[in-house]
CSV table of C-alpha atoms and ligand atoms in Angstrom, one decimal:
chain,number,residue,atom,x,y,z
A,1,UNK,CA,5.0,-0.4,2.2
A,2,UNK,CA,8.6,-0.4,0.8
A,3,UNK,CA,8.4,-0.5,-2.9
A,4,UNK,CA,6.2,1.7,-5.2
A,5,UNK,CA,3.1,0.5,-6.3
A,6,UNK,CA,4.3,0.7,-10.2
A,7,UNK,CA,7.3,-1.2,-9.4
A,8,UNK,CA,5.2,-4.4,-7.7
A,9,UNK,CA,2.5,-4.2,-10.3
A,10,UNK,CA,5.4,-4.3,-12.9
A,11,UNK,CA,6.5,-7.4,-10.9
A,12,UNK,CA,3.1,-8.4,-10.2
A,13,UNK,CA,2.0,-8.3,-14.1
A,14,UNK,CA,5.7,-10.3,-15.0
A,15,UNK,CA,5.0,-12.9,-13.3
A,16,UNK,CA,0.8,-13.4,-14.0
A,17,UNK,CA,1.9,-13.4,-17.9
A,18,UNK,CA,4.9,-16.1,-17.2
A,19,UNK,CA,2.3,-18.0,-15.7
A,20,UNK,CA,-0.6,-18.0,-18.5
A,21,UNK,CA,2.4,-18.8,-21.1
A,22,UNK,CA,2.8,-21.9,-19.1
A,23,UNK,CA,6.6,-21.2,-18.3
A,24,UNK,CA,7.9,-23.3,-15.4
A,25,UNK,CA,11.1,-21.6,-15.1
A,26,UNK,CA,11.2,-17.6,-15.8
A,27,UNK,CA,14.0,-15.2,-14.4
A,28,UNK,CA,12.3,-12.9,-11.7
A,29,UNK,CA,15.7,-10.5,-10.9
A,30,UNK,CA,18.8,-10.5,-13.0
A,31,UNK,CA,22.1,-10.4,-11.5
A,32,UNK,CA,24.2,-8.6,-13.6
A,33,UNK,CA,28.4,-8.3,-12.3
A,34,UNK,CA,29.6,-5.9,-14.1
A,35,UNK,CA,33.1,-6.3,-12.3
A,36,UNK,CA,34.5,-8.5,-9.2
A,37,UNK,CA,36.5,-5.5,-8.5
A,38,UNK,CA,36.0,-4.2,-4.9
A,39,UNK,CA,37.3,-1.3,-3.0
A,40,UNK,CA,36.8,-3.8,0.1
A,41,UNK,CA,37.9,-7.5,1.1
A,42,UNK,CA,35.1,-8.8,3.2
A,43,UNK,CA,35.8,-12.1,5.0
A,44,UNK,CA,32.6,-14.0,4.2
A,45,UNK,CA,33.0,-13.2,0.2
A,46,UNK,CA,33.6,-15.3,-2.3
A,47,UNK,CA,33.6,-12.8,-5.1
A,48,UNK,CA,36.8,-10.9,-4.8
A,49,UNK,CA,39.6,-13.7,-4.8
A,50,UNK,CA,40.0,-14.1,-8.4
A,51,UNK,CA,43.9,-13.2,-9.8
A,52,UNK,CA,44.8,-9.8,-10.6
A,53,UNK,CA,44.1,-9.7,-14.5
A,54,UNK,CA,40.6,-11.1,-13.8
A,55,UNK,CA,40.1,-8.4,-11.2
A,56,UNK,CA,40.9,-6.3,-13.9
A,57,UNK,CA,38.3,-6.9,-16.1
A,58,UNK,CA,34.8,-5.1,-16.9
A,59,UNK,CA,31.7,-6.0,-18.7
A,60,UNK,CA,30.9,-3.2,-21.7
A,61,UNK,CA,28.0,-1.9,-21.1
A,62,UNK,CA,27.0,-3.4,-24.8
A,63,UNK,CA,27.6,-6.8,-23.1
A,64,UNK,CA,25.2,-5.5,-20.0
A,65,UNK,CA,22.3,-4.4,-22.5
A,66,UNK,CA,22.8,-7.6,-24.4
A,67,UNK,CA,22.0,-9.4,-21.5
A,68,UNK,CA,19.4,-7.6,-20.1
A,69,UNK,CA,17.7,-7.8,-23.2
A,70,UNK,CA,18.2,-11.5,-23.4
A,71,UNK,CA,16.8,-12.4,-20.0
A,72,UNK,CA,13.4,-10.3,-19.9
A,73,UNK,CA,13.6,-10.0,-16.2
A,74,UNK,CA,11.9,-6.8,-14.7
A,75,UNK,CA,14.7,-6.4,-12.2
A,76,UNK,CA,18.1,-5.8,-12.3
A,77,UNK,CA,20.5,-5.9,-9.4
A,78,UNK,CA,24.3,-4.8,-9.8
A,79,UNK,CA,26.5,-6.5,-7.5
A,80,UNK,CA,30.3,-7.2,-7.6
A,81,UNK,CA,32.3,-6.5,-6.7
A,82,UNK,CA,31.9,-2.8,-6.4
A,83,UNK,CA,30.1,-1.2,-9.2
A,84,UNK,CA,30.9,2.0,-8.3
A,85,UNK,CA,34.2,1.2,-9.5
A,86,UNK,CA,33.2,0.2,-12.9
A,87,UNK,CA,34.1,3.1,-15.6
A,88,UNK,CA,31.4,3.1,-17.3
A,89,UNK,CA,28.8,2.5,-14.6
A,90,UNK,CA,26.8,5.6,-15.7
A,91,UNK,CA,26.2,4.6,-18.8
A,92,UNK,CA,25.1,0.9,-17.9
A,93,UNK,CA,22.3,2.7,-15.1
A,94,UNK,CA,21.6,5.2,-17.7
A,95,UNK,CA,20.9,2.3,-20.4
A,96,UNK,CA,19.0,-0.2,-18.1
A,97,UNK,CA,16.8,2.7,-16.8
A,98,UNK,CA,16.0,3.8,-20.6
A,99,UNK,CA,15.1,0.4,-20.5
A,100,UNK,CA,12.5,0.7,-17.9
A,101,UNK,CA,14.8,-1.9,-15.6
A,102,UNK,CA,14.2,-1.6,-11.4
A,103,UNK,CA,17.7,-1.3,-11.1
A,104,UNK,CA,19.3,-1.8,-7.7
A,105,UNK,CA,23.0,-0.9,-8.0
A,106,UNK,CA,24.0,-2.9,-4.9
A,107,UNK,CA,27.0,-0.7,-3.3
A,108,UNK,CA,29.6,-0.7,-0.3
A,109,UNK,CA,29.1,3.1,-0.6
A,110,UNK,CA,32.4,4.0,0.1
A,111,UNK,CA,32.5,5.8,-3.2
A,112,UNK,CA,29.1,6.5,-3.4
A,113,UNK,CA,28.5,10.4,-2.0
A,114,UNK,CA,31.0,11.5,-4.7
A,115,UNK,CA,29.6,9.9,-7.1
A,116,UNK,CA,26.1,11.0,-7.0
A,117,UNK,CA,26.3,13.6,-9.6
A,118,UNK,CA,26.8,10.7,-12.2
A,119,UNK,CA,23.2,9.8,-11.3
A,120,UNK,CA,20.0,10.9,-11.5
A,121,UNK,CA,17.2,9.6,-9.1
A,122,UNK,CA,14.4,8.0,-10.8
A,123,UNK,CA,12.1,5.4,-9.3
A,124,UNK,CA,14.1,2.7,-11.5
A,125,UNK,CA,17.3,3.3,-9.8
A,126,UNK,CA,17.9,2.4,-6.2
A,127,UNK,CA,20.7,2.2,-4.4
A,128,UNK,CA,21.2,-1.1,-2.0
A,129,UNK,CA,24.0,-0.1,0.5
A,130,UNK,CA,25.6,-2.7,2.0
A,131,UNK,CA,25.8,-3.1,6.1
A,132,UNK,CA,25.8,-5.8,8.0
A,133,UNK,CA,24.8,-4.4,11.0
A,134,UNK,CA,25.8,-1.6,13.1
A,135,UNK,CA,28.8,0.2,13.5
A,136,UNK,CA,31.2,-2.7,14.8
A,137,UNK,CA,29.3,-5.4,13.7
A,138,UNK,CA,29.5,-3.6,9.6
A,139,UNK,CA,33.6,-2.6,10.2
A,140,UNK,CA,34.1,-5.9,11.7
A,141,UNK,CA,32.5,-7.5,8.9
A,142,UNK,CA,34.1,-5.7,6.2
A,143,UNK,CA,37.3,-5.8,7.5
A,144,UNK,CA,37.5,-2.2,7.2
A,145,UNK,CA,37.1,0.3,10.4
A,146,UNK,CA,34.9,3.8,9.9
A,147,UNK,CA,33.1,1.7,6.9
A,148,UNK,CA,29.6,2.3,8.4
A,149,UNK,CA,30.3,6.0,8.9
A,150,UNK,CA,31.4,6.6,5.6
A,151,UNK,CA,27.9,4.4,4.1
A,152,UNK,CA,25.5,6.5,6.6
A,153,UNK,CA,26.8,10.0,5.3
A,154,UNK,CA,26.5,8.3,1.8
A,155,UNK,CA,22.9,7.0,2.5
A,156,UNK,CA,22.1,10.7,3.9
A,157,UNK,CA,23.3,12.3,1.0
A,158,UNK,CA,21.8,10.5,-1.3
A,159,UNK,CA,18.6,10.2,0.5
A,160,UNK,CA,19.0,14.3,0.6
A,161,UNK,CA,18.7,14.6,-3.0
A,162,UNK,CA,16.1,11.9,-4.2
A,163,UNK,CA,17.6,8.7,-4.4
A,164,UNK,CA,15.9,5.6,-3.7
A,165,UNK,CA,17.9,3.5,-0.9
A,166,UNK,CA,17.5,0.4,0.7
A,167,UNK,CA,20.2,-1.8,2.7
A,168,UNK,CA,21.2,-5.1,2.4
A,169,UNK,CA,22.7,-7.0,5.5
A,170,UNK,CA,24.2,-10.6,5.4
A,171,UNK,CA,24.1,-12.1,9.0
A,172,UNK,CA,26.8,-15.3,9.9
A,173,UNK,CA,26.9,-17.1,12.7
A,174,UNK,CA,27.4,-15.4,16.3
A,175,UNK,CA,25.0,-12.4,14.7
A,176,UNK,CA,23.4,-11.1,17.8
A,177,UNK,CA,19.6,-10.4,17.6
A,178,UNK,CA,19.1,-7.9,19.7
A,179,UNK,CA,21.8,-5.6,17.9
A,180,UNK,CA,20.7,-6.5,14.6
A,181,UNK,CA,17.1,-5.2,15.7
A,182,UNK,CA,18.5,-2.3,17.0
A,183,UNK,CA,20.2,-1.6,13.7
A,184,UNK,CA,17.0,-1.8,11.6
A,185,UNK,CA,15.8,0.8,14.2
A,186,UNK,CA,18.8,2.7,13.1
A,187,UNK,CA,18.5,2.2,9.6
A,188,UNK,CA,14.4,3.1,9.5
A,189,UNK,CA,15.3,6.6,11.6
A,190,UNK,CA,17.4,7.3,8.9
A,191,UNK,CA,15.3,6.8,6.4
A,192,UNK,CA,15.8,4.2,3.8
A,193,UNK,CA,13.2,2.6,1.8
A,194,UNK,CA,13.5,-1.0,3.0
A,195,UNK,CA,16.2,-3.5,4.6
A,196,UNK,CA,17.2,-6.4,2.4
A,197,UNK,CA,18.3,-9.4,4.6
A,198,UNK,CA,20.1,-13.1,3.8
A,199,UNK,CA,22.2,-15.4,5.7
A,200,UNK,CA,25.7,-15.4,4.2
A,201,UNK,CA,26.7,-18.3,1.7
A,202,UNK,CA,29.4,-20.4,2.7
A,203,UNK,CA,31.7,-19.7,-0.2
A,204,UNK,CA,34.6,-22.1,-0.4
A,205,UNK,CA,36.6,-19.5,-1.6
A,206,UNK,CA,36.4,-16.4,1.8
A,207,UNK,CA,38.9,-16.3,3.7
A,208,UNK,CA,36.8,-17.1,7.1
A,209,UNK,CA,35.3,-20.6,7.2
A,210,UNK,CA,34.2,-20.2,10.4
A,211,UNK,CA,31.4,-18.0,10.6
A,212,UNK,CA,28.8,-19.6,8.1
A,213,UNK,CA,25.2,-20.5,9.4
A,214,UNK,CA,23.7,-24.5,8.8
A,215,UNK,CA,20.1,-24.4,8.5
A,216,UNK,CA,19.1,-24.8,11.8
A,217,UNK,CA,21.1,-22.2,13.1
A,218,UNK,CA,19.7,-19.6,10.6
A,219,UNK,CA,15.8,-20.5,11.3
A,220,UNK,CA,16.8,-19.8,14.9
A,221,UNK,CA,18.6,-16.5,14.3
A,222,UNK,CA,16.0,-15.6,12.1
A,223,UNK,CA,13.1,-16.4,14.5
A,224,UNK,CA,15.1,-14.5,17.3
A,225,UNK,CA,15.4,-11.1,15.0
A,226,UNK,CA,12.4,-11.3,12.8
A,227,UNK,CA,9.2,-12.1,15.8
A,228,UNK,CA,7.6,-9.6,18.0
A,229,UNK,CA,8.1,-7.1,14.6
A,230,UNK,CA,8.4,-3.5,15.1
A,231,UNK,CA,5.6,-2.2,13.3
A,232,UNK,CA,8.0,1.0,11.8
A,233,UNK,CA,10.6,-1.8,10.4
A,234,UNK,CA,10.2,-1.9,6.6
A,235,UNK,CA,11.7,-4.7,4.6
A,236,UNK,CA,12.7,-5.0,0.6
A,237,UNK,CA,11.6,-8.7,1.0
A,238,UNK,CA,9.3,-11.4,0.4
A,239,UNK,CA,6.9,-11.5,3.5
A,240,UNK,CA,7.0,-15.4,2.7
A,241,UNK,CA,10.7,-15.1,2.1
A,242,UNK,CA,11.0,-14.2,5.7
A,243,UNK,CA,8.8,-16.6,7.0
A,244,UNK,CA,10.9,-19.2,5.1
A,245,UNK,CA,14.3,-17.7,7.3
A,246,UNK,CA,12.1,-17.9,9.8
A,247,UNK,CA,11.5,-21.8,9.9
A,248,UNK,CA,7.6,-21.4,9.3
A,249,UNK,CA,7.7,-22.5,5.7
A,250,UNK,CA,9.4,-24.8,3.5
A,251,UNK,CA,11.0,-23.8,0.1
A,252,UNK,CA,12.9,-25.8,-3.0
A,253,UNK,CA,15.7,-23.5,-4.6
A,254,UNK,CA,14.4,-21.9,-7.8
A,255,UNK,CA,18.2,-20.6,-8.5
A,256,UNK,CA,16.8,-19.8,-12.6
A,257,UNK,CA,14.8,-17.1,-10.6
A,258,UNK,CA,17.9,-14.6,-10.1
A,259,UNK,CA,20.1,-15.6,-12.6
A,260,UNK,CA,24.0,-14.5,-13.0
A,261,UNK,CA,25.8,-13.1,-15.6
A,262,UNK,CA,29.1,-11.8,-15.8
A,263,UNK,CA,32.1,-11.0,-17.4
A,264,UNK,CA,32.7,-15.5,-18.0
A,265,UNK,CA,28.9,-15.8,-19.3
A,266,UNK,CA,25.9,-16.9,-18.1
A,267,UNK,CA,27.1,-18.4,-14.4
A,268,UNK,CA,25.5,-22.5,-14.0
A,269,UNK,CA,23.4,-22.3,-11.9
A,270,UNK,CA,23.0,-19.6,-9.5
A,271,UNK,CA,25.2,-16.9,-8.2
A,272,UNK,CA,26.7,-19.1,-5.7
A,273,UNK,CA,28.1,-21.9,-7.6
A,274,UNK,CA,30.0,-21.5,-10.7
A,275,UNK,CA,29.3,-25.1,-12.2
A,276,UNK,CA,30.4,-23.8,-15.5
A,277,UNK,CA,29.0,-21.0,-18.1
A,278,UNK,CA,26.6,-20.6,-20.9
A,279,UNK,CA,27.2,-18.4,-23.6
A,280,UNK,CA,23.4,-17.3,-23.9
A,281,UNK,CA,20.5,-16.8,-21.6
A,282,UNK,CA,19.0,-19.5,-23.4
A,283,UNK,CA,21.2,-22.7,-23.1
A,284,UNK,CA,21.4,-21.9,-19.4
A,285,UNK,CA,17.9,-22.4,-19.2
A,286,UNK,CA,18.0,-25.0,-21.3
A,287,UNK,CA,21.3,-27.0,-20.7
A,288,UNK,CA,21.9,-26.4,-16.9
A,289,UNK,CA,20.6,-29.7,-14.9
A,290,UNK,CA,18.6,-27.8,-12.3
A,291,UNK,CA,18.4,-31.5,-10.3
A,292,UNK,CA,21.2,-31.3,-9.5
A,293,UNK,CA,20.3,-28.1,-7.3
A,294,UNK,CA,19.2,-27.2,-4.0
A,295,UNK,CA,18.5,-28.5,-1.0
A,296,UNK,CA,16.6,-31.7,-1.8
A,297,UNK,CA,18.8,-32.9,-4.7
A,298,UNK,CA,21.5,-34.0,-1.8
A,299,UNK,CA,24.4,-31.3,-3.4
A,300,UNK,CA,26.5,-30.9,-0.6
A,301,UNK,CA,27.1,-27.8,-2.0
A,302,UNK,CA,23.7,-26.7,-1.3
A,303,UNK,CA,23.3,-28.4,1.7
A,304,UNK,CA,23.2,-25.8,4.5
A,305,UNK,CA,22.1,-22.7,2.0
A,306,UNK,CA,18.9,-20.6,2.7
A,307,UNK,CA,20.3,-17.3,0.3
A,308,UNK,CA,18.2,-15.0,-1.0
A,309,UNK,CA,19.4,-15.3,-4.4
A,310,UNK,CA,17.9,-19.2,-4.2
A,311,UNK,CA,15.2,-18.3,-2.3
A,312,UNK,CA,13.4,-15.1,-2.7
A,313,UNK,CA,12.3,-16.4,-5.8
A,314,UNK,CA,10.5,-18.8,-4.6
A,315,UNK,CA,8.1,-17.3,-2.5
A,316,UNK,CA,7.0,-14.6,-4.4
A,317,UNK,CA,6.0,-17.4,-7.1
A,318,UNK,CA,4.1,-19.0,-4.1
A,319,UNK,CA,2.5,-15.6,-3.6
A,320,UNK,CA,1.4,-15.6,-7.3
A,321,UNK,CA,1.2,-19.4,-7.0
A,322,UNK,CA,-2.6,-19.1,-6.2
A,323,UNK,CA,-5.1,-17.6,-4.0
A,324,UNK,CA,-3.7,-19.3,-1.0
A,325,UNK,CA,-0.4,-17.6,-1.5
A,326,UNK,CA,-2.1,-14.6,-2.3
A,327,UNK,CA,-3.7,-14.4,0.8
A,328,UNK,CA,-0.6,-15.6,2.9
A,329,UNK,CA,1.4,-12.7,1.8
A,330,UNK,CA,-1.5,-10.4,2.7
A,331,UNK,CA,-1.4,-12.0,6.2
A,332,UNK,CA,2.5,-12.1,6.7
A,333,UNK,CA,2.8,-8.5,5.9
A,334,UNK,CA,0.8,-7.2,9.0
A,335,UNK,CA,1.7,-9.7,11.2
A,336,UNK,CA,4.0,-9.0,13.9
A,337,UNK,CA,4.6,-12.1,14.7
A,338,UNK,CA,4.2,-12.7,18.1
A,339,UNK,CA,6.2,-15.2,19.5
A,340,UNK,CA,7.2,-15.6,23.4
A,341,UNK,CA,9.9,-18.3,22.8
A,342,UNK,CA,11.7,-15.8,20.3
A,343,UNK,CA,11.3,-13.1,23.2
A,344,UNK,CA,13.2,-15.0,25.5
A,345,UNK,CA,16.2,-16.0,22.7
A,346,UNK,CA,16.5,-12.0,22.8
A,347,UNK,CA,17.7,-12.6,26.7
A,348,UNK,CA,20.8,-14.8,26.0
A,349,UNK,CA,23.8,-13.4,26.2
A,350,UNK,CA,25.7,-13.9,22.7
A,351,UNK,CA,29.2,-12.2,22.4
A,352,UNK,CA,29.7,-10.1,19.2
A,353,UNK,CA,31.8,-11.7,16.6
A,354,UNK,CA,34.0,-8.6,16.6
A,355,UNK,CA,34.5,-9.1,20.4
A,356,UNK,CA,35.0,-12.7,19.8
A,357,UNK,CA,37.9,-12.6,17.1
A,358,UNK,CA,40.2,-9.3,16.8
A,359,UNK,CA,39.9,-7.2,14.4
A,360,UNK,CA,42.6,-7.5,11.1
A,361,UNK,CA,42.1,-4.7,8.6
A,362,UNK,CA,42.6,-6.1,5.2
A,363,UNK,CA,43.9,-3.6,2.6
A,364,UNK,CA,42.9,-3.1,-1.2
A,365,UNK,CA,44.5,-1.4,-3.6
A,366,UNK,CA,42.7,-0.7,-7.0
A,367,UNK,CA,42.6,-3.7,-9.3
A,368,UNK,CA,44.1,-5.8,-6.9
A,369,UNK,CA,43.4,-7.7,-3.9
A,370,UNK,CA,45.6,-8.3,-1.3
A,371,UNK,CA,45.8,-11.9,0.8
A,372,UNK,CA,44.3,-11.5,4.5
A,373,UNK,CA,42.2,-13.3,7.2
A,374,UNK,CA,41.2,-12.5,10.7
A,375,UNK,CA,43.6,-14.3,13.1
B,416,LIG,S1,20.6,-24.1,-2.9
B,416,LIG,FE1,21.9,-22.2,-2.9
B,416,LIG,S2,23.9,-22.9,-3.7
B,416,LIG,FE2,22.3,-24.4,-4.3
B,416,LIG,S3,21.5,-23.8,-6.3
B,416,LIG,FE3,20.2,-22.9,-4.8
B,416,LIG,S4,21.1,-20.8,-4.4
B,416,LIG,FE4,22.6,-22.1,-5.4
């Protein structure tokens, strides 16, 4: 099991009192951006390409409690940008744990190992490292080489002295399953909690276009990697999350689940899109036009998009849907999902992205980014 019991039963007790007060739509996770800064310019992000003075800026952590406090949600995760690079990032973790938030402070970890003595582990606070894979497919991803060395000497540090970590991996098209198994191997050996996945959002904004995964394509990447289970792999998912990836079940977007908030407002109406702003947790829920959303509603702009910021959501409210999804969940989370068709995907040969396209370092100075693509 990868989370504490008192974290699911805080989850678990959330969501059972949203439902007897007859809300439809309730926050499960807040997103809170502190910054879009970033020590790193991926190629599949969207976050980091905003002009200098906007790079510049930082949410207080007065405007982090605030909205916190106005959203209720039992989770918060702290992407970016890199936090790490956020002045006052102590005080923020230091404020949301006082607030009895599961915080996961969602990291590159190229700052992390000498910044641990800011922190102090708790179960609220986890740290959710970002790799996309193993060694070349993570430097090749993140457009910077000895990357994954410098996040597994972070991990081990910080697993050393009582830290909660997990890992979160995006995957795009041309992933190869057999080396993203072999990284969850990696990853369980060294010791981290649980492995957070999601297909990577086609933003129209990163500077590679070319690498972003239609539905189809996912399901089948997905089925390839996630059948014939290791029984040591541990996830920081959904089970019914995964079997949605997978193509064995069929979600709407719930995008109010994980709601966005940065240093423009309350993001409309998910973390992807940025369909305007609300100036209070309230009138998003109230004034965003959540038809226009997801798959179904014939958005282009959610046409192809399976994220687990959309997503996740939405199973674990089919798990607390009813007995049904109760008992699905139970099921998905031994199963090991034997599947002989999957087996044999594992047998084609796929060449590795990084082998594919060569590799252009991109190179980020503080507060700005600078302009780069692979060629
Ligand atoms: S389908 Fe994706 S892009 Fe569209 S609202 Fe949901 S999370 Fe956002």
């Amino acid at each position: 099991m990868s989370v504490p019991i008192s974290q699911m039963w805080t989850v678990a007790t959330y969501i059972l009192k949203q439902k007897l007060a007859g809300r439809k739509r309730y926050p499960l996770v807040l997103m809170l951006e502190p910054l879009f800064r970033c020590n790193l310019a991926c190629a599949g992000c969207g976050k980091i390409q905003y002009p200098a003075h906007i790079l510049k800026r930082n949410l207080s952590p007065e405007e982090c409690f605030r909205a916190v406090d106005e959203c209720g949600a039992p989770v918060v995760t702290i992407p970016g940008g890199e936090p790490l690079m956020h002045p006052q990032i102590r005080e923020i973790v230091e404020g949301l744990v006082a607030r009895k938030k599961y915080v996961y402070l969602c990291t590159n970890a190229l700052l992390l190992e000498e910044k641990l003595d800011q922190f102090t582990p708790s179960k609220y606070l986890t740290f959710s490292v970002h790799l996309d894979g193993q060694r070349e497919e993570h430097d090749f991803a993140v457009c910077r080489e000895g990357g994954y060395d410098i996040a597994v000497r972070a991990i081990r540090a910080a697993l050393k002295r009582g830290f909660r970590v997990t890992t979160n991996t995006t995957l795009f098209d041309g992933a190869d399953p057999n080396s993203v198994r072999a990284f969850f191997d990696e990853m369980m050996e060294l010791g981290v909690e649980g492995m957070m996945l999601s297909p990577g959002y086609s933003y129209e904004k990163a500077p590679d276009q070319h690498h972003f995964l239609g539905r189809a394509r996912t399901r089948r990447l997905f089925r390839a990697i996630l059948s014939n289970r290791k029984r040591h792999w541990k996830f920081n998912l959904s089970p019914l999350f995964m079997e949605f990836l997978m193509g064995k079940r069929h979600y709407r977007c719930t995008p109010w689940g994980m709601p966005t908030y940065n240093i423009f407002g309350w993001q409309k109406p998910c973390y992807l899109l940025q369909d305007g702003y609300a100036d209070t947790f309230e009138e998003l829920m109230a004034e965003t036009e959540w038809s226009r959303y997801g798959t179904e509603s014939g958005n282009p702009k959610c046409a192809n998009c399976m994220v687990h910021s959309g997503y996740e959501a939405s199973a674990v409210n089919d798990t607390f849907g009813s007995l049904r999804g109760l008992l699905a969940t139970a099921k998905a989370t031994f199963s090991r999902y034997r599947d002989p068709e999957a087996a044999e995907m594992l047998r084609e040969r796929v060449v590795p992205a990084h082998a594919r396209n060569p590799f252009v370092q991109i190179e980020v100075s503080s507060g700005s980014v600078a302009e780069g693509t692979r060629v």
